[in-house]
PDB file of C-alpha atoms in Angstrom:
ATOM      1  CA  UNK A   1       0.000   0.000   0.000  1.00 86.00           C
ATOM      2  CA  UNK A   2       1.459   3.393  -0.954  1.00 91.00           C
ATOM      3  CA  UNK A   3       1.942   6.201   1.548  1.00 93.00           C
ATOM      4  CA  UNK A   4       0.583   9.742   1.256  1.00 93.00           C
ATOM      5  CA  UNK A   5       4.168  10.986   1.056  1.00 95.00           C
ATOM      6  CA  UNK A   6       4.676   8.915  -2.116  1.00 95.00           C
ATOM      7  CA  UNK A   7       2.564  11.411  -4.112  1.00 93.00           C
ATOM      8  CA  UNK A   8       3.035  15.009  -5.213  1.00 92.00           C
ATOM      9  CA  UNK A   9      -0.048  16.748  -3.776  1.00 92.00           C
ATOM     10  CA  UNK A  10      -1.283  20.184  -4.822  1.00 91.00           C
ATOM     11  CA  UNK A  11      -2.497  22.775  -2.354  1.00 92.00           C
ATOM     12  CA  UNK A  12      -5.577  23.375  -4.494  1.00 91.00           C
ATOM     13  CA  UNK A  13      -7.426  21.324  -7.081  1.00 88.00           C
ATOM     14  CA  UNK A  14      -9.626  23.009  -9.691  1.00 87.00           C
ATOM     15  CA  UNK A  15     -11.607  21.780 -12.717  1.00 83.00           C
ATOM     16  CA  UNK A  16      -8.774  23.036 -14.926  1.00 89.00           C
ATOM     17  CA  UNK A  17      -6.464  20.452 -13.322  1.00 86.00           C
ATOM     18  CA  UNK A  18      -8.300  17.659 -15.106  1.00 88.00           C
ATOM     19  CA  UNK A  19      -9.890  14.525 -13.718  1.00 87.00           C
ATOM     20  CA  UNK A  20     -10.172  14.845  -9.922  1.00 85.00           C
ATOM     21  CA  UNK A  21     -11.008  11.177  -9.536  1.00 85.00           C
ATOM     22  CA  UNK A  22      -7.784  10.039 -11.215  1.00 88.00           C
ATOM     23  CA  UNK A  23      -5.612  12.864  -9.866  1.00 89.00           C
ATOM     24  CA  UNK A  24      -6.866  13.047  -6.274  1.00 89.00           C
ATOM     25  CA  UNK A  25      -9.401  10.478  -5.109  1.00 85.00           C
ATOM     26  CA  UNK A  26      -7.821   7.327  -6.508  1.00 88.00           C
ATOM     27  CA  UNK A  27      -4.354   8.115  -5.071  1.00 91.00           C
ATOM     28  CA  UNK A  28      -5.864   9.172  -1.718  1.00 89.00           C
ATOM     29  CA  UNK A  29      -7.982   6.061  -1.389  1.00 87.00           C
ATOM     30  CA  UNK A  30      -5.090   3.837  -2.456  1.00 89.00           C
ATOM     31  CA  UNK A  31      -3.320   4.986   0.731  1.00 90.00           C
ATOM     32  CA  UNK A  32      -6.312   4.503   3.007  1.00 88.00           C
ATOM     33  CA  UNK A  33      -6.766   1.570   5.330  1.00 87.00           C
ATOM     34  CA  UNK A  34     -10.372   2.574   5.953  1.00 84.00           C
ATOM     35  CA  UNK A  35     -12.922   4.894   4.328  1.00 77.00           C
ATOM     36  CA  UNK A  36     -15.695   6.354   6.492  1.00 77.00           C
ATOM     37  CA  UNK A  37     -17.972   8.668   4.565  1.00 71.00           C
ATOM     38  CA  UNK A  38     -19.271  11.360   6.901  1.00 70.00           C
ATOM     39  CA  UNK A  39     -20.921  13.831   4.547  1.00 66.00           C
ATOM     40  CA  UNK A  40     -22.171  13.993   1.025  1.00 62.00           C
ATOM     41  CA  UNK A  41     -25.282  13.243  -0.892  1.00 61.00           C
ATOM     42  CA  UNK A  42     -27.148  10.087  -1.754  1.00 55.00           C
ATOM     43  CA  UNK A  43     -27.181   8.850  -5.303  1.00 57.00           C
ATOM     44  CA  UNK A  44     -28.986   5.531  -5.762  1.00 52.00           C
ATOM     45  CA  UNK A  45     -26.764   4.367  -8.626  1.00 58.00           C
ATOM     46  CA  UNK A  46     -22.990   4.704  -8.138  1.00 57.00           C
ATOM     47  CA  UNK A  47     -21.258   6.715 -10.801  1.00 62.00           C
ATOM     48  CA  UNK A  48     -18.508   5.205 -12.899  1.00 63.00           C
ATOM     49  CA  UNK A  49     -15.915   7.543 -11.397  1.00 64.00           C
ATOM     50  CA  UNK A  50     -16.767   6.538  -7.843  1.00 66.00           C
ATOM     51  CA  UNK A  51     -16.617   2.866  -8.784  1.00 67.00           C
ATOM     52  CA  UNK A  52     -13.123   3.424 -10.206  1.00 67.00           C
ATOM     53  CA  UNK A  53     -11.959   5.237  -7.064  1.00 67.00           C
ATOM     54  CA  UNK A  54     -13.323   2.537  -4.750  1.00 67.00           C
ATOM     55  CA  UNK A  55     -12.223  -0.439  -6.833  1.00 70.00           C
ATOM     56  CA  UNK A  56     -10.870  -3.149  -4.557  1.00 67.00           C
ATOM     57  CA  UNK A  57     -12.731  -1.946  -1.445  1.00 61.00           C
ATOM     58  CA  UNK A  58     -15.328  -4.157   0.160  1.00 57.00           C
TER      59      UNK A  58
END
């Protein structure tokens, strides 16, 4: 499992930076041992991007 220090993180991410899922969420979640979602919104069908970010999690 990679460490957070293995990545070059930006101080700010904007839509101009490109795909936030690939550039932020996938690397962040690849370092996580656990994912507890505290806030957000409910969407009955998971989006493709969320499925990609959470791939391998049970």
